[in-house]
Coordinates of C-alpha atoms in Angstrom, one line a residue:
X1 CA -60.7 46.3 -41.1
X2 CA -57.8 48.8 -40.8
X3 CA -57.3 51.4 -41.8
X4 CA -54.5 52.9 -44.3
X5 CA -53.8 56.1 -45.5
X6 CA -52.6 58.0 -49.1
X7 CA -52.6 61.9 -48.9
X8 CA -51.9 64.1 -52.1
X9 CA -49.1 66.1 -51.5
X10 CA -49.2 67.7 -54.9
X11 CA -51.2 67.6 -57.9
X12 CA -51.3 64.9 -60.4
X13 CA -54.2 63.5 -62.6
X14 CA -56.7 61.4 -60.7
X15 CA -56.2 58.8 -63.0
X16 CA -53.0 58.2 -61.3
X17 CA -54.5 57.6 -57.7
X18 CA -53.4 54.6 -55.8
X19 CA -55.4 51.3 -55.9
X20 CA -55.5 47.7 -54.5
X21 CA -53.1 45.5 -56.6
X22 CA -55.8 43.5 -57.8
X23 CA -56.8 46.6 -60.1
X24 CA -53.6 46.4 -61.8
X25 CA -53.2 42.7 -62.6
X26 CA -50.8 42.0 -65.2
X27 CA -52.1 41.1 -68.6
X28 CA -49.7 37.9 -68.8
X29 CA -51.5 36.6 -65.8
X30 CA -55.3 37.4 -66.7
X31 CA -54.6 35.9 -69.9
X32 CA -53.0 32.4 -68.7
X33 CA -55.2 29.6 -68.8
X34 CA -55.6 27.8 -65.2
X35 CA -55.4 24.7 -67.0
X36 CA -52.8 23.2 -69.2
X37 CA -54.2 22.7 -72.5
X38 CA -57.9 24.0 -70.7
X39 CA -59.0 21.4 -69.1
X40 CA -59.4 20.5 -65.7
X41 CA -58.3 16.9 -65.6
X42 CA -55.3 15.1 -63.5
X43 CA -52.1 14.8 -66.5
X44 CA -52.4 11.0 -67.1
X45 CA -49.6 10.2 -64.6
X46 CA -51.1 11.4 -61.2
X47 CA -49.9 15.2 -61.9
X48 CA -52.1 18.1 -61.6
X49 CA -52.7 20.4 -64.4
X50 CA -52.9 23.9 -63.2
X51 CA -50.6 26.1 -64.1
X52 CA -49.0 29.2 -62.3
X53 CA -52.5 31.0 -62.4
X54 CA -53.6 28.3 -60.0
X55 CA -51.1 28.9 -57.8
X56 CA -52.2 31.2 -54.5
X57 CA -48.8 32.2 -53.4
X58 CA -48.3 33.6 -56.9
X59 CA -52.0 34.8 -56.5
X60 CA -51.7 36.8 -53.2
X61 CA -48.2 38.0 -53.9
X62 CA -49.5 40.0 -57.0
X63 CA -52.6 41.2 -55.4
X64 CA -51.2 42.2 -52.0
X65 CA -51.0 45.7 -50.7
X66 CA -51.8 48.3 -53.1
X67 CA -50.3 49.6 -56.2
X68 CA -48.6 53.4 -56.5
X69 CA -48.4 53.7 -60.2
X70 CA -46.2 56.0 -62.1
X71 CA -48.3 59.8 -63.4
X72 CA -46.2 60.9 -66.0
X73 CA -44.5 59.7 -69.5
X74 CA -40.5 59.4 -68.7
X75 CA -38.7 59.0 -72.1
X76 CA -34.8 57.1 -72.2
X77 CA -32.5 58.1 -74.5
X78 CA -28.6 57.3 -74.3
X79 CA -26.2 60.3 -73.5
X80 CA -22.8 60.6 -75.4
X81 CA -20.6 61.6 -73.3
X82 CA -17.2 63.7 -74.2
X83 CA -13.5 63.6 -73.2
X84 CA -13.1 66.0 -70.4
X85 CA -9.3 66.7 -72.0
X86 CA -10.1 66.9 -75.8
X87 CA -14.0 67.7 -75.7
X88 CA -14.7 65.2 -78.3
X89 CA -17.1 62.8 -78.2
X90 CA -16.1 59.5 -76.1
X91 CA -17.6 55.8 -76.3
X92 CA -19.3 56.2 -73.0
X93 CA -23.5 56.8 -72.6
X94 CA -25.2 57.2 -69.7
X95 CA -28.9 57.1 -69.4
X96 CA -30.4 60.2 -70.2
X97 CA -34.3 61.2 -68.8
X98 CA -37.0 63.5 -69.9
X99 CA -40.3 64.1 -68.9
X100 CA -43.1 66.3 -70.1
X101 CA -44.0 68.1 -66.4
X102 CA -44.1 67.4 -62.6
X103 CA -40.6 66.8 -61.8
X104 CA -41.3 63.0 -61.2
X105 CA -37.9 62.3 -61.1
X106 CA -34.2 62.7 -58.1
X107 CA -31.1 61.6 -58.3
X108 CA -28.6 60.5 -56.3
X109 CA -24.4 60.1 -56.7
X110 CA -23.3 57.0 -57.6
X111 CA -20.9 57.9 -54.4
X112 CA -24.1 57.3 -52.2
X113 CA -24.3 53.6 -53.0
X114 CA -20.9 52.7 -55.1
X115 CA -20.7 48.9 -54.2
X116 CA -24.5 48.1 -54.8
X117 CA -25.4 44.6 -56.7
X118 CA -28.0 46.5 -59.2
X119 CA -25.3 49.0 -60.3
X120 CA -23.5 46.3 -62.5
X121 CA -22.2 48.1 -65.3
X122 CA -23.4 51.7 -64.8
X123 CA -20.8 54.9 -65.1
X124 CA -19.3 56.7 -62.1
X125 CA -20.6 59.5 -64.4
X126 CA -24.3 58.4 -64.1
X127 CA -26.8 59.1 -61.0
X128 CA -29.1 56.3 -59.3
X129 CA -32.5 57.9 -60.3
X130 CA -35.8 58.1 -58.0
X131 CA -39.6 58.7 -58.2
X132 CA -40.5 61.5 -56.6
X133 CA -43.7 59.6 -54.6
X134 CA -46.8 62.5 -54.3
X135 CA -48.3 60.3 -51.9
X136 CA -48.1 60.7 -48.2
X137 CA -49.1 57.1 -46.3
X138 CA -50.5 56.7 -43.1
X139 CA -51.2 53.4 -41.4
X140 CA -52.1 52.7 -37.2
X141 CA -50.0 52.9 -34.6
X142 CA -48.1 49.5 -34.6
X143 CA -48.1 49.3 -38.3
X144 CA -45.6 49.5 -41.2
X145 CA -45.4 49.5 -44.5
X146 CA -42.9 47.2 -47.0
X147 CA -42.4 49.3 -50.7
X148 CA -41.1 46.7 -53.2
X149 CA -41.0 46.2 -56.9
X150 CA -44.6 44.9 -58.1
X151 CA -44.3 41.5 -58.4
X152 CA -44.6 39.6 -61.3
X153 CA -44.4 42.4 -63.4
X154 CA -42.5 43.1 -66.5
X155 CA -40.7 46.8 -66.4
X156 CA -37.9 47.8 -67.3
X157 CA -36.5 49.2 -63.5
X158 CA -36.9 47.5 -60.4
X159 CA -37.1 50.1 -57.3
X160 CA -34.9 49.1 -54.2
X161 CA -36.6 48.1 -51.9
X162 CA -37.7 49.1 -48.3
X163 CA -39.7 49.3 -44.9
X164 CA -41.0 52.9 -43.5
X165 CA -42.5 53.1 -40.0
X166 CA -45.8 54.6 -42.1
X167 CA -47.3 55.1 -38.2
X168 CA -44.9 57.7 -37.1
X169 CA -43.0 59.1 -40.7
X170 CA -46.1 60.1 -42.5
X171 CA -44.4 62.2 -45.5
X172 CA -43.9 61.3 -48.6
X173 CA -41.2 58.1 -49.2
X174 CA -39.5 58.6 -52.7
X175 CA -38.4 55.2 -54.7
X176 CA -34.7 54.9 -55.5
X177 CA -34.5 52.8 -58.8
X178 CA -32.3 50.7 -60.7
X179 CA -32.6 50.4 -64.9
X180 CA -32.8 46.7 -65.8
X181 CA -30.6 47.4 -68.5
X182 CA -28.8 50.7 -68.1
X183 CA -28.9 51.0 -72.0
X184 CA -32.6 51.1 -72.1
X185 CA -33.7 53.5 -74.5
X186 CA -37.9 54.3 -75.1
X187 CA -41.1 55.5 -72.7
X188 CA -42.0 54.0 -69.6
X189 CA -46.0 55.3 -69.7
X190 CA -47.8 57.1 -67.1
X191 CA -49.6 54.4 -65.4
X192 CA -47.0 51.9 -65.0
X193 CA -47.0 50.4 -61.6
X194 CA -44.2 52.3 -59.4
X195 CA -44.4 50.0 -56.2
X196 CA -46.3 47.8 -54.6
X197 CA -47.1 49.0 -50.7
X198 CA -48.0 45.8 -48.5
X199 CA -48.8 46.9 -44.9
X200 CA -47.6 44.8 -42.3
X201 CA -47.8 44.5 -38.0
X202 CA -44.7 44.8 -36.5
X203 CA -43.9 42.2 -33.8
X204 CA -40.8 41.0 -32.1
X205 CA -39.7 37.0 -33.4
X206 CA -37.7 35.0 -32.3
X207 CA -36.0 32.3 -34.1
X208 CA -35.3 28.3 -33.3
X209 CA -34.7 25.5 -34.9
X210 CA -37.7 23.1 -35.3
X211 CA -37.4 20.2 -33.4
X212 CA -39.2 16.0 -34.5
X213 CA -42.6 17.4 -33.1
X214 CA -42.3 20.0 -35.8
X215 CA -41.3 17.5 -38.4
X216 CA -44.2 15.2 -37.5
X217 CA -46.4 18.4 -37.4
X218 CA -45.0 18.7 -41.3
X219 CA -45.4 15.5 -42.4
X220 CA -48.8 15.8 -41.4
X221 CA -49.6 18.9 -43.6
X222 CA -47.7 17.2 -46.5
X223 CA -49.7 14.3 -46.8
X224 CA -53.0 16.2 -46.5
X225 CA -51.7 18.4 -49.0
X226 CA -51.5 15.3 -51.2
X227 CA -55.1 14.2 -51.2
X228 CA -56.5 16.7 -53.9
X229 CA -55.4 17.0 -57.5
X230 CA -56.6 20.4 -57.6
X231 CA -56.7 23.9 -55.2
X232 CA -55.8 21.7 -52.2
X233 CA -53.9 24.5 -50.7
X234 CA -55.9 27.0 -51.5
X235 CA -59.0 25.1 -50.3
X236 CA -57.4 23.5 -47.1
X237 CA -54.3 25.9 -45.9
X238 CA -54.6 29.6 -47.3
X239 CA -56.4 32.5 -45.6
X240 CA -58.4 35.0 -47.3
X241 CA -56.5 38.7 -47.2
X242 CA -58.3 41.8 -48.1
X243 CA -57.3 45.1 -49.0
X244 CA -59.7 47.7 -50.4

């Protein structure tokens, strides 16, 4: 097994340690039945009836890696902002933040990313906020680490995304984050998954085009995919991944 590694670079509550994603499965998910109306049984017209919960993509996308959640209440509120010429009051907010302690939160100028998809309709006069990250990772040599949005989880920012070389940079890596509606106003809770840290080998690829062998090859995996109503890839194709 290999090994990774979070440090503490400052103090937070323990509650607020980092944990395998499968700790911090999302309620929508637990509570879906694998079964359309509960029962296992092919639909009537040679359909399975699992639903998403069934699915092991879905499955090993939201428990891969490990989960760095949030250790502090951040509370939104809407800024007024004022006419730099009269002083009074304009129609313009910006997304205002406060937090109890810690300093969880950066910011960087809009300057530093002006043209980016996720700033849609935010002010020049706003900042792209970030989580400050207390956790240092370390992984082996050979080894990096991808930080993205937990997936399939309801929140109301998304972090851009990233890779670090967590082998060789082994401080801290902050979160940059987008609000997915800059007029957002209420708490995001301490607790609330931050990002979603999936360790990865890094090897050189090369890309080609696959060639009839390759469709034949295919084919092949289709139609044994066909043969079961139910799990067929999980029980045929996918490969167990472990992270503890």
């Amino acid at each position: 097994m290999t090994d990774i590694i979070f440090t503490k670079t400052f103090e937070i509550p323990e509650d607020y340690s980092p944990k395998p994603s499968d700790k911090y499965v999302p309620d929508w998910y637990k509570n879906l039945e694998s079964y359309i109306g509960g029962e296992k049984k092919p639909s009537g017209e040679g359909q399975t009836t699992g639903t998403v919960k069934r699915c092991m993509p879905v499955f090993d996308a939201v428990t891969g890696g490990y989960i760095i959640p949030t250790y502090v209440d951040i509370f939104i509120s809407q800024k007024q902002l004022f006419d730099s010429n009269t002083s009074e009051s304009s129609d313009k907010k910006i997304p205002w933040y406060e937090w109890p302690s810690f300093g969880p939160l950066g910011f960087h100028p809009i300057e530093q990313a002006p043209t980016h998809p996720a700033r849609k309709e935010l002010l020049k006069e706003a900042q792209y906020p970030k989580w400050i990250n207390p956790w240092a990772i370390k992984t082996p040599p050979g080894y990096s680490v991808l930080f993205v949005q937990p997936v399939h989880r309801e929140a109301p920012f998304t972090i851009l995304p990233g890779i670090v070389d967590t082998d060789t940079y082994t401080a801290p890596v902050n979160f940059p984050f987008v609000l997915n509606d800059w007029k957002f106003e209420g708490i995001i809770p301490a607790g609330t998954p931050m990002a979603q840290v999936i360790p990865f080998k890094r090897e050189s690829w090369q890309m080609s085009i696959g060639k009839n062998e390759e469709l034949i090859e295919q084919n092949k995996v289709t139609t044994k995919l066909r043969s079961k109503f139910f799990d067929s890839y999980k029980s045929q194709y996918r490969q167990p991944k472990e992270y503890k």
